[in-house]
Amino acid sequence: MIKNPLIFAATSDVAGKMRGKSFPVSDLEKRTQKGVGWTPTNVMITCFDAIADSPFGALGDLLLIPDESAGVALDFKDGGPVERFMLGDIVDLDGQPWEFCTRSLLKAALDRLKAAGGISLISAFEHEFQFKSGDDQPGQAYGHEGFAQRRAFAETLMAALDQSGLASDTFMKEYGANQYEVTNDPAAGHQSADQAVILREVTRMTAKRFNEDVTFTPIRDPDGVGNGVHIHISFLDESGAPATYDKDGVAGMSKITGSFIAGVLKYLDSIIALTAPSDVSYLRLTPHRWSAAYNNLGFRDREASVRICPVTATDPSSIARQYNFEYRAADAAASPYLALAAIIHAGAQGIEDAMPAPNVTEEDLSVLSPEELKSRGYVRLPETLELALQRFESNETVCGWFPADFAAVYTAHKRGEIAHLNDKDTSARCAAYEEVY
Ligand code: GLU
Ligand code: MG
C-alpha cells in the first residue's frame, strides 16, 4: 500500500493526556519552524473529553512547535506501523510561550531554580502500572512467575524504550494485582519529563502490540494499592558537580537540598492538586499503602511524601553522585511537566527563603493525634481533590509561581472533571479513570 508517514506533534496537557496533530514526515523542517495550529480552549478538555467552562470560547489561535530533541520513531519490526511522535511547546502567534503550556511552565520553574540556588536539576520518574487483563493470582508480589508471565512484553518494552532514547533501568512485578513497575535512568532539566511522557506512551503502545491494555491510573481497585509515580531528584552545581549530598548534613542533605525539601513540605498540601490531580488520587494517598498521606520527609521510609533514597556506594564521592530523594505524592493523572514544575517551584521557594532542613521521620505518623501532628509541623494531606484545589487556589504564594490566570483555569478544568463523576460511586470512578489513563 502507498503511504506518506505521519509524525504526531504532541503536548502533554493539563489533563496529563498526550494530545496533538500530525503532519507528514516530509514537512518536518517546515513544522519545526511553524508548528501546527492549536486552540486555547483545548486546555479545558478534561481527561474524560468533556469541556469545562472555558474563558476562551471559540476564540484565539496558538502554535504547537514540535521539538526534534523530544522525538520518537519507534519500529517494533512486527509488520505494524512505525510510531512517530514529537513533543513540543505551545506558543502564541508572537512566538511567546503560552501560559498554559505545561512544558514551558516547567522550563520557567527550572530557570527559577537556577537563579535561586545556582543548581540544575537531574530527575527520573519511576512508574507503576497495571495490565487490565489477567487474574489476580495470589503469591505474585515481586514474584518471578509474575515477572515471567510478562517477560516477552517487558523485553520488547526495554527495546522500545531504548529506541525512543530512554536508558532503561529496571522492570519488575510490583506488589498489586497485575501491577508492574518500570524505571529509566535520570535525565537533565525538562528532558526527564519528556521521557516520562514518552515512557507512558511507549508502554501503552507496546502493550497494544501484544493485544493487551495497560493503565497508569492512580488506583484501580479501591481496596488495593495504587499506581504511584515517584519522582527522583538530585542537583548539580554550576560546575556540573553533585550538589545534593553533604556528609555532615541532616541525613546527608546538603544545605540547598535541605531548603529545597523544606519548601516542598511546606507547600505540599497546596501543590498536591497539581501532582496528584484526579478524584481517585486521594484514595491512593492514604496511610499504609506505601504512598503518602502527610507532608513528611522520611529516611528510607516508603510512607513518606518525600523520601531520602538508599545509596549503594560507600566512598563519599560515589555517595554524592548517587544520593537522591524522591517525591512520592505524584501519579500519572498529572502531566510530568506540571508535576515537576510544581515541585521545583516549592523547592525554589524554600531555597529563596533559606529554610532550614526538615526533620526526618522513621515512624508511622497515622498513629499520632491531630494535636501531636500539628505540634511537630505536619499536616494530613487533603483527602479529596476538591479540598486539594481549595488549598491551591487559596495559597497566594503558590498561585504566584504561575501565570496570573493559571490557578483559575486549572481549578475550573478540574471542577469540570469532578462534575463528570457526580453520579458515580467509588468503584465506578476508578473504572472511569482506568479507561483514560
Ligand atoms: N504502589 C505504591 C504507591 O502507590 C508504591 C510502592 C513502592 O514503594 O514502590 O506509591
Ligand atoms: Mg514501586
Short mmCIF file of C-alpha atoms and ligand atoms in Angstrom, two decimals:
data_model
loop_
_atom_site.label_atom_id
_atom_site.label_comp_id
_atom_site.label_asym_id
_atom_site.label_seq_id
_atom_site.Cartn_x
_atom_site.Cartn_y
_atom_site.Cartn_z
CA MET A 1 0.00 0.00 0.00
CA ILE A 2 1.30 3.51 -0.71
CA LYS A 3 1.84 5.72 2.29
CA ASN A 4 3.26 9.01 3.45
CA PRO A 5 4.36 8.56 7.09
CA LEU A 6 3.00 10.98 9.69
CA ILE A 7 4.58 12.49 12.79
CA PHE A 8 2.25 13.29 15.69
CA ALA A 9 3.19 16.69 17.20
CA ALA A 10 2.18 16.43 20.85
CA THR A 11 1.67 18.23 24.11
CA SER A 12 1.18 16.56 27.48
CA ASP A 13 -1.63 18.80 28.59
CA VAL A 14 -3.18 19.96 31.85
CA ALA A 15 -5.22 16.72 31.94
CA GLY A 16 -1.99 14.72 31.66
CA LYS A 17 -3.12 13.46 28.25
CA MET A 18 -0.91 13.45 25.19
CA ARG A 19 -2.81 15.33 22.51
CA GLY A 20 -1.81 16.93 19.24
CA LYS A 21 -1.93 16.86 15.45
CA SER A 22 0.07 15.02 12.85
CA PHE A 23 1.94 16.14 9.75
CA PRO A 24 3.84 14.28 7.00
CA VAL A 25 7.47 13.44 7.76
CA SER A 26 8.41 15.28 4.55
CA ASP A 27 7.25 18.56 6.19
CA LEU A 28 9.40 18.14 9.28
CA GLU A 29 11.69 21.09 8.63
CA LYS A 30 8.77 23.44 7.99
CA ARG A 31 6.82 22.19 11.01
CA THR A 32 9.69 22.54 13.46
CA GLN A 33 9.69 26.25 12.47
CA LYS A 34 6.00 26.97 12.07
CA GLY A 35 4.42 24.28 14.21
CA VAL A 36 0.86 23.06 13.90
CA GLY A 37 -2.22 25.07 14.86
CA TRP A 38 -3.61 24.73 18.39
CA THR A 39 -6.65 26.13 20.21
CA PRO A 40 -6.76 27.83 23.67
CA THR A 41 -9.99 26.11 24.70
CA ASN A 42 -8.22 22.74 24.42
CA VAL A 43 -6.83 23.48 27.89
CA MET A 44 -10.34 22.89 29.22
CA ILE A 45 -10.72 19.42 27.70
CA THR A 46 -10.74 17.14 30.71
CA CYS A 47 -9.40 13.60 30.76
CA PHE A 48 -12.99 12.48 30.04
CA ASP A 49 -13.14 14.79 26.98
CA ALA A 50 -15.89 16.95 28.50
CA ILE A 51 -15.02 20.63 28.08
CA ALA A 52 -15.05 22.51 31.39
CA ASP A 53 -16.28 26.14 31.48
CA SER A 54 -13.85 27.91 29.18
CA PRO A 55 -12.85 31.56 29.40
CA PHE A 56 -11.63 31.33 25.80
CA GLY A 57 -14.74 30.12 24.00
CA ALA A 58 -14.13 29.66 20.31
CA LEU A 59 -11.54 32.43 20.20
CA GLY A 60 -7.81 32.51 19.72
CA ASP A 61 -5.03 30.65 17.95
CA LEU A 62 -1.82 29.07 19.11
CA LEU A 63 1.02 27.05 17.65
CA LEU A 64 2.37 23.74 18.89
CA ILE A 65 6.02 23.58 17.84
CA PRO A 66 7.44 20.04 17.75
CA ASP A 67 10.91 19.67 19.24
CA GLU A 68 13.12 17.21 17.39
CA SER A 69 15.10 16.52 20.55
CA ALA A 70 11.90 15.04 22.04
CA GLY A 71 11.03 12.92 19.03
CA VAL A 72 10.36 9.21 18.84
CA ALA A 73 10.43 6.99 15.73
CA LEU A 74 9.76 3.52 17.01
CA ASP A 75 9.77 0.50 14.74
CA PHE A 76 8.61 -2.63 16.55
CA LYS A 77 9.58 -4.64 13.46
CA ASP A 78 6.41 -6.70 13.81
CA GLY A 79 4.92 -5.64 10.50
CA GLY A 80 2.90 -2.87 12.17
CA PRO A 81 3.35 0.86 11.55
CA VAL A 82 6.34 2.86 12.79
CA GLU A 83 5.19 5.02 15.74
CA ARG A 84 6.33 8.59 15.23
CA PHE A 85 5.64 11.42 17.65
CA MET A 86 7.39 14.56 18.80
CA LEU A 87 6.73 16.53 21.99
CA GLY A 88 6.76 20.28 21.80
CA ASP A 89 5.98 23.69 23.24
CA ILE A 90 2.85 25.75 22.69
CA VAL A 91 3.42 29.40 21.79
CA ASP A 92 1.18 32.32 20.88
CA LEU A 93 1.32 33.85 17.41
CA ASP A 94 4.16 36.15 18.58
CA GLY A 95 6.22 33.11 19.49
CA GLN A 96 5.92 33.65 23.26
CA PRO A 97 5.33 30.59 25.49
CA TRP A 98 1.61 30.13 26.07
CA GLU A 99 0.74 30.49 29.75
CA PHE A 100 -0.91 27.04 29.89
CA CYS A 101 1.83 25.15 28.03
CA THR A 102 2.90 22.64 30.67
CA ARG A 103 6.36 22.13 29.12
CA SER A 104 7.02 25.87 29.08
CA LEU A 105 5.86 26.14 32.70
CA LEU A 106 8.44 23.51 33.63
CA LYS A 107 11.19 25.37 31.77
CA ALA A 108 10.29 28.55 33.70
CA ALA A 109 10.46 26.64 37.00
CA LEU A 110 13.90 25.26 36.07
CA ASP A 111 15.10 28.81 35.33
CA ARG A 112 13.86 29.94 38.72
CA LEU A 113 15.69 27.06 40.43
CA LYS A 114 18.92 28.04 38.68
CA ALA A 115 18.51 31.68 39.71
CA ALA A 116 17.59 30.77 43.30
CA GLY A 117 20.29 28.22 44.01
CA GLY A 118 22.73 28.11 41.10
CA ILE A 119 21.74 24.49 40.58
CA SER A 120 20.36 22.43 37.75
CA LEU A 121 18.04 19.51 38.16
CA ILE A 122 18.52 15.84 37.38
CA SER A 123 15.47 13.66 37.79
CA ALA A 124 13.87 10.36 36.93
CA PHE A 125 10.25 9.24 37.01
CA GLU A 126 9.54 5.77 38.39
CA HIS A 127 6.24 4.42 37.07
CA GLU A 128 3.82 1.76 38.26
CA PHE A 129 1.06 0.45 36.02
CA GLN A 130 -1.32 -2.48 35.72
CA PHE A 131 -2.42 -4.80 32.98
CA LYS A 132 -6.18 -4.69 32.59
CA SER A 133 -6.33 -8.39 31.81
CA GLY A 134 -5.06 -11.32 33.87
CA ASP A 135 -6.30 -12.98 37.02
CA ASP A 136 -5.40 -11.63 40.40
CA GLN A 137 -3.25 -14.64 41.30
CA PRO A 138 -2.07 -14.60 44.90
CA GLY A 139 1.61 -15.02 45.67
CA GLN A 140 2.87 -12.98 42.75
CA ALA A 141 4.07 -9.84 44.57
CA TYR A 142 7.60 -9.18 43.31
CA GLY A 143 7.45 -12.76 42.07
CA HIS A 144 9.40 -14.48 39.36
CA GLU A 145 6.31 -16.18 37.96
CA GLY A 146 4.51 -12.84 37.71
CA PHE A 147 7.56 -11.38 36.01
CA ALA A 148 7.93 -14.34 33.65
CA GLN A 149 4.28 -14.04 32.62
CA ARG A 150 5.14 -10.65 31.14
CA ARG A 151 8.73 -11.29 30.13
CA ALA A 152 8.02 -11.11 26.40
CA PHE A 153 6.23 -7.79 26.84
CA ALA A 154 8.98 -6.47 29.13
CA GLU A 155 11.79 -7.39 26.74
CA THR A 156 10.04 -5.65 23.86
CA LEU A 157 9.39 -2.68 26.14
CA MET A 158 13.09 -2.43 27.03
CA ALA A 159 13.98 -2.38 23.33
CA ALA A 160 11.21 0.12 22.57
CA LEU A 161 12.35 2.49 25.32
CA ASP A 162 15.91 2.17 24.10
CA GLN A 163 14.82 3.06 20.55
CA SER A 164 12.92 6.02 21.98
CA GLY A 165 16.07 7.45 23.56
CA LEU A 166 15.44 6.30 27.14
CA ALA A 167 18.07 4.33 29.02
CA SER A 168 16.03 1.57 30.62
CA ASP A 169 16.87 0.70 34.20
CA THR A 170 14.64 -1.99 35.73
CA PHE A 171 11.35 -3.81 35.24
CA MET A 172 9.59 -5.79 37.93
CA LYS A 173 6.39 -7.37 39.12
CA GLU A 174 5.04 -4.94 41.71
CA TYR A 175 3.01 -5.80 44.77
CA GLY A 176 -0.52 -5.21 43.41
CA ALA A 177 -2.69 -7.38 41.18
CA ASN A 178 -1.26 -7.40 37.63
CA GLN A 179 0.90 -4.46 38.69
CA TYR A 180 4.37 -3.81 37.28
CA GLU A 181 6.99 -1.12 37.66
CA VAL A 182 9.36 0.29 35.08
CA THR A 183 12.20 2.72 35.70
CA ASN A 184 14.63 4.51 33.43
CA ASP A 185 17.81 6.47 34.01
CA PRO A 186 17.76 10.09 35.18
CA ALA A 187 17.95 12.97 32.71
CA ALA A 188 18.63 16.69 32.97
CA GLY A 189 16.17 19.59 33.16
CA HIS A 190 12.91 19.19 31.25
CA GLN A 191 14.19 16.07 29.47
CA SER A 192 13.25 13.74 32.31
CA ALA A 193 9.65 14.91 32.00
CA ASP A 194 9.80 14.42 28.21
CA GLN A 195 10.98 10.91 28.93
CA ALA A 196 8.14 10.27 31.39
CA VAL A 197 5.60 11.27 28.74
CA ILE A 198 7.38 9.04 26.23
CA LEU A 199 7.58 6.11 28.66
CA ARG A 200 3.83 6.12 29.34
CA GLU A 201 3.01 6.29 25.65
CA VAL A 202 5.54 3.66 24.62
CA THR A 203 4.42 1.30 27.39
CA ARG A 204 0.82 1.58 26.14
CA MET A 205 1.93 1.09 22.53
CA THR A 206 3.99 -1.95 23.44
CA ALA A 207 1.07 -3.50 25.30
CA LYS A 208 -1.18 -2.93 22.27
CA ARG A 209 1.30 -4.80 20.07
CA PHE A 210 0.73 -7.73 22.45
CA ASN A 211 -3.05 -7.22 22.24
CA GLU A 212 -3.05 -6.09 25.86
CA ASP A 213 -4.14 -2.93 27.63
CA VAL A 214 -2.30 -1.30 30.49
CA THR A 215 -3.36 1.52 32.77
CA PHE A 216 -1.33 4.02 34.79
CA THR A 217 -4.45 5.14 36.68
CA PRO A 218 -3.70 6.28 40.26
CA ILE A 219 -5.74 3.43 41.70
CA ARG A 220 -7.69 0.65 40.01
CA ASP A 221 -9.23 -1.11 42.96
CA PRO A 222 -10.21 1.00 45.99
CA ASP A 223 -9.24 -1.96 48.22
CA GLY A 224 -5.88 -2.47 46.53
CA VAL A 225 -2.67 -0.48 46.25
CA GLY A 226 -2.24 2.45 43.92
CA ASN A 227 -0.03 3.14 40.93
CA GLY A 228 2.46 5.76 42.05
CA VAL A 229 4.79 8.00 40.10
CA HIS A 230 7.86 8.58 42.23
CA ILE A 231 9.98 11.47 41.05
CA HIS A 232 13.65 11.08 41.97
CA ILE A 233 15.56 14.33 42.24
CA SER A 234 19.17 15.43 42.58
CA PHE A 235 21.13 18.58 41.78
CA LEU A 236 24.29 19.64 40.00
CA ASP A 237 26.11 22.85 40.80
CA GLU A 238 27.30 25.30 38.16
CA SER A 239 30.49 23.30 37.56
CA GLY A 240 28.43 20.14 36.99
CA ALA A 241 29.43 18.57 40.33
CA PRO A 242 26.84 16.76 42.50
CA ALA A 243 25.27 19.22 44.95
CA THR A 244 22.62 17.13 46.72
CA TYR A 245 24.73 15.48 49.40
CA ASP A 246 26.77 16.69 52.35
CA LYS A 247 28.15 14.05 54.69
CA ASP A 248 27.73 16.43 57.63
CA GLY A 249 24.16 17.47 56.74
CA VAL A 250 20.97 16.12 58.36
CA ALA A 251 20.56 12.61 56.85
CA GLY A 252 23.20 13.59 54.30
CA MET A 253 21.32 16.56 52.84
CA SER A 254 23.37 19.46 51.53
CA LYS A 255 22.19 22.88 52.68
CA ILE A 256 20.48 23.52 49.37
CA THR A 257 18.78 20.10 49.41
CA GLY A 258 17.52 20.76 52.94
CA SER A 259 16.00 24.09 51.93
CA PHE A 260 14.51 22.63 48.73
CA ILE A 261 12.82 19.77 50.59
CA ALA A 262 11.66 22.12 53.36
CA GLY A 263 9.94 24.23 50.70
CA VAL A 264 8.33 21.17 49.13
CA LEU A 265 6.96 20.02 52.50
CA LYS A 266 5.75 23.49 53.46
CA TYR A 267 3.73 23.86 50.26
CA LEU A 268 2.89 20.21 49.68
CA ASP A 269 -0.78 20.44 50.65
CA SER A 270 -1.17 23.33 48.18
CA ILE A 271 0.66 21.74 45.22
CA ILE A 272 -0.79 18.27 45.53
CA ALA A 273 -3.71 19.28 43.30
CA LEU A 274 -1.07 19.53 40.55
CA THR A 275 0.91 16.37 41.29
CA ALA A 276 -1.98 14.01 42.21
CA PRO A 277 -4.77 15.63 40.25
CA SER A 278 -7.54 13.06 39.81
CA ASP A 279 -10.54 12.40 42.00
CA VAL A 280 -9.27 8.89 42.79
CA SER A 281 -5.71 10.06 43.53
CA TYR A 282 -6.91 10.65 47.09
CA LEU A 283 -7.87 7.01 47.56
CA ARG A 284 -4.24 6.18 46.93
CA LEU A 285 -2.84 8.89 49.22
CA THR A 286 -3.95 7.18 52.42
CA PRO A 287 -1.86 5.60 55.20
CA HIS A 288 -0.48 2.07 54.84
CA ARG A 289 -0.48 1.93 51.07
CA TRP A 290 3.19 2.87 50.75
CA SER A 291 2.15 6.14 49.17
CA ALA A 292 1.97 9.48 51.02
CA ALA A 293 -0.51 10.92 53.49
CA TYR A 294 1.47 13.57 55.42
CA ASN A 295 3.94 16.29 54.49
CA ASN A 296 6.92 14.48 55.96
CA LEU A 297 10.44 13.65 54.91
CA GLY A 298 11.28 10.03 55.56
CA PHE A 299 14.68 8.44 55.68
CA ARG A 300 14.25 5.33 53.53
CA ASP A 301 10.57 5.33 54.59
CA ARG A 302 8.13 4.41 51.82
CA GLU A 303 5.16 6.04 53.55
CA ALA A 304 6.73 9.50 53.43
CA SER A 305 5.83 12.12 50.84
CA VAL A 306 9.50 12.80 50.28
CA ARG A 307 11.96 10.01 50.90
CA ILE A 308 15.72 10.02 51.02
CA CYS A 309 16.65 7.03 48.89
CA PRO A 310 19.32 4.46 49.69
CA VAL A 311 22.74 4.53 48.04
CA THR A 312 24.91 1.50 47.39
CA ALA A 313 28.25 3.33 47.41
CA THR A 314 30.42 3.71 50.49
CA ASP A 315 33.04 6.30 49.47
CA PRO A 316 31.97 9.96 49.77
CA SER A 317 32.34 10.97 46.13
CA SER A 318 30.30 8.00 44.85
CA ILE A 319 27.68 8.59 47.55
CA ALA A 320 27.45 12.22 46.38
CA ARG A 321 26.77 11.05 42.83
CA GLN A 322 24.11 8.52 43.84
CA TYR A 323 22.39 10.48 46.59
CA ASN A 324 18.84 11.48 45.67
CA PHE A 325 15.42 11.95 47.19
CA GLU A 326 12.05 11.06 45.76
CA TYR A 327 8.71 12.85 45.75
CA ARG A 328 6.09 10.10 46.20
CA ALA A 329 2.83 12.08 46.20
CA ALA A 330 2.52 12.10 42.40
CA ASP A 331 0.64 9.95 39.93
CA ALA A 332 0.17 9.58 36.20
CA ALA A 333 -3.01 11.67 36.05
CA ALA A 334 -0.59 14.59 36.21
CA SER A 335 1.38 15.79 33.25
CA PRO A 336 5.01 15.11 34.21
CA TYR A 337 5.76 18.72 33.22
CA LEU A 338 3.23 20.20 35.59
CA ALA A 339 4.04 17.87 38.50
CA LEU A 340 7.75 18.60 38.22
CA ALA A 341 7.18 22.35 37.78
CA ALA A 342 5.12 22.50 40.99
CA ILE A 343 7.74 20.57 42.98
CA ILE A 344 10.56 22.76 41.66
CA HIS A 345 8.75 25.99 42.46
CA ALA A 346 8.07 24.82 46.01
CA GLY A 347 11.72 23.82 46.40
CA ALA A 348 12.98 27.07 44.88
CA GLN A 349 10.78 28.96 47.35
CA GLY A 350 12.43 27.03 50.18
CA ILE A 351 15.87 27.98 48.81
CA GLU A 352 14.94 31.64 48.34
CA ASP A 353 13.62 31.74 51.92
CA ALA A 354 16.74 29.90 53.20
CA MET A 355 14.55 27.39 55.02
CA PRO A 356 16.40 25.03 57.37
CA ALA A 357 16.50 21.31 56.59
CA PRO A 358 13.39 19.49 57.86
CA ASN A 359 13.46 16.78 60.48
CA VAL A 360 13.48 13.24 59.21
CA THR A 361 10.82 10.75 60.31
CA GLU A 362 11.16 6.99 60.65
CA GLU A 363 7.77 6.25 62.17
CA ASP A 364 4.07 5.79 61.39
CA LEU A 365 2.53 9.27 61.53
CA SER A 366 -1.00 7.89 61.19
CA VAL A 367 -1.00 6.87 64.88
CA LEU A 368 -0.41 10.47 66.05
CA SER A 369 -3.29 12.68 67.19
CA PRO A 370 -4.04 15.80 65.14
CA GLU A 371 -2.57 17.90 68.01
CA GLU A 372 0.67 15.93 68.02
CA LEU A 373 0.93 16.17 64.26
CA LYS A 374 0.37 19.91 64.37
CA SER A 375 2.88 20.49 67.15
CA ARG A 376 5.52 18.76 65.01
CA GLY A 377 4.61 20.77 61.91
CA TYR A 378 2.85 18.03 59.98
CA VAL A 379 -0.49 18.14 58.20
CA ARG A 380 -2.66 15.36 56.87
CA LEU A 381 -2.65 16.00 53.11
CA PRO A 382 -6.02 16.91 51.55
CA GLU A 383 -8.30 13.89 51.39
CA THR A 384 -10.27 14.88 48.29
CA LEU A 385 -9.45 16.60 45.02
CA GLU A 386 -11.87 19.43 45.86
CA LEU A 387 -10.02 20.11 49.14
CA ALA A 388 -6.70 19.99 47.31
CA LEU A 389 -7.98 22.51 44.76
CA GLN A 390 -9.11 24.81 47.58
CA ARG A 391 -5.66 24.67 49.20
CA PHE A 392 -4.07 25.50 45.84
CA GLU A 393 -6.31 28.42 44.88
CA SER A 394 -6.22 29.94 48.37
CA ASN A 395 -2.43 29.87 48.65
CA GLU A 396 -1.30 33.18 47.16
CA THR A 397 2.36 32.25 47.24
CA VAL A 398 1.75 29.08 45.25
CA CYS A 399 -0.61 30.72 42.73
CA GLY A 400 2.01 33.44 42.28
CA TRP A 401 4.51 30.91 40.88
CA PHE A 402 2.33 30.50 37.82
CA PRO A 403 0.95 32.94 35.22
CA ALA A 404 -1.87 35.16 36.50
CA ASP A 405 -4.85 33.15 35.20
CA PHE A 406 -3.36 29.73 35.68
CA ALA A 407 -4.98 28.83 39.03
CA ALA A 408 -8.45 29.94 37.88
CA VAL A 409 -8.20 27.97 34.64
CA TYR A 410 -6.69 24.90 36.29
CA THR A 411 -9.29 24.72 39.06
CA ALA A 412 -12.15 25.28 36.56
CA HIS A 413 -10.77 22.44 34.44
CA LYS A 414 -10.56 20.13 37.44
CA ARG A 415 -14.03 21.06 38.69
CA GLY A 416 -15.35 20.16 35.24
CA GLU A 417 -13.66 16.78 35.67
CA ILE A 418 -15.24 16.29 39.11
CA ALA A 419 -18.69 17.25 37.75
CA HIS A 420 -18.42 14.45 35.20
CA LEU A 421 -18.15 11.95 38.09
CA ASN A 422 -21.06 13.32 40.08
CA ASP A 423 -23.40 10.34 39.99
CA LYS A 424 -20.67 7.69 40.20
CA ASP A 425 -19.74 5.62 43.24
CA THR A 426 -16.13 4.89 44.16
CA SER A 427 -15.63 1.85 42.00
CA ALA A 428 -17.32 3.50 39.02
CA ARG A 429 -14.93 6.45 39.47
CA CYS A 430 -11.95 4.10 39.48
CA ALA A 431 -13.32 2.41 36.36
CA ALA A 432 -13.74 5.79 34.63
CA TYR A 433 -10.13 6.78 35.33
CA GLU A 434 -8.64 3.45 34.28
CA GLU A 435 -10.27 3.93 30.89
CA VAL A 436 -8.44 7.22 30.30
CA TYR A 437 -5.03 6.87 31.96
N1 GLU B 1 2.36 1.49 44.97
C1 GLU B 1 2.93 2.45 45.89
C2 GLU B 1 2.40 3.87 45.52
O1 GLU B 1 1.25 3.99 45.29
C3 GLU B 1 4.44 2.45 45.91
C4 GLU B 1 5.11 1.14 46.23
C5 GLU B 1 6.63 1.30 46.19
O2 GLU B 1 7.22 1.74 47.18
O3 GLU B 1 7.21 1.06 45.13
O4 GLU B 1 3.10 4.83 45.50
MG MG B 2 7.07 0.64 43.21
#
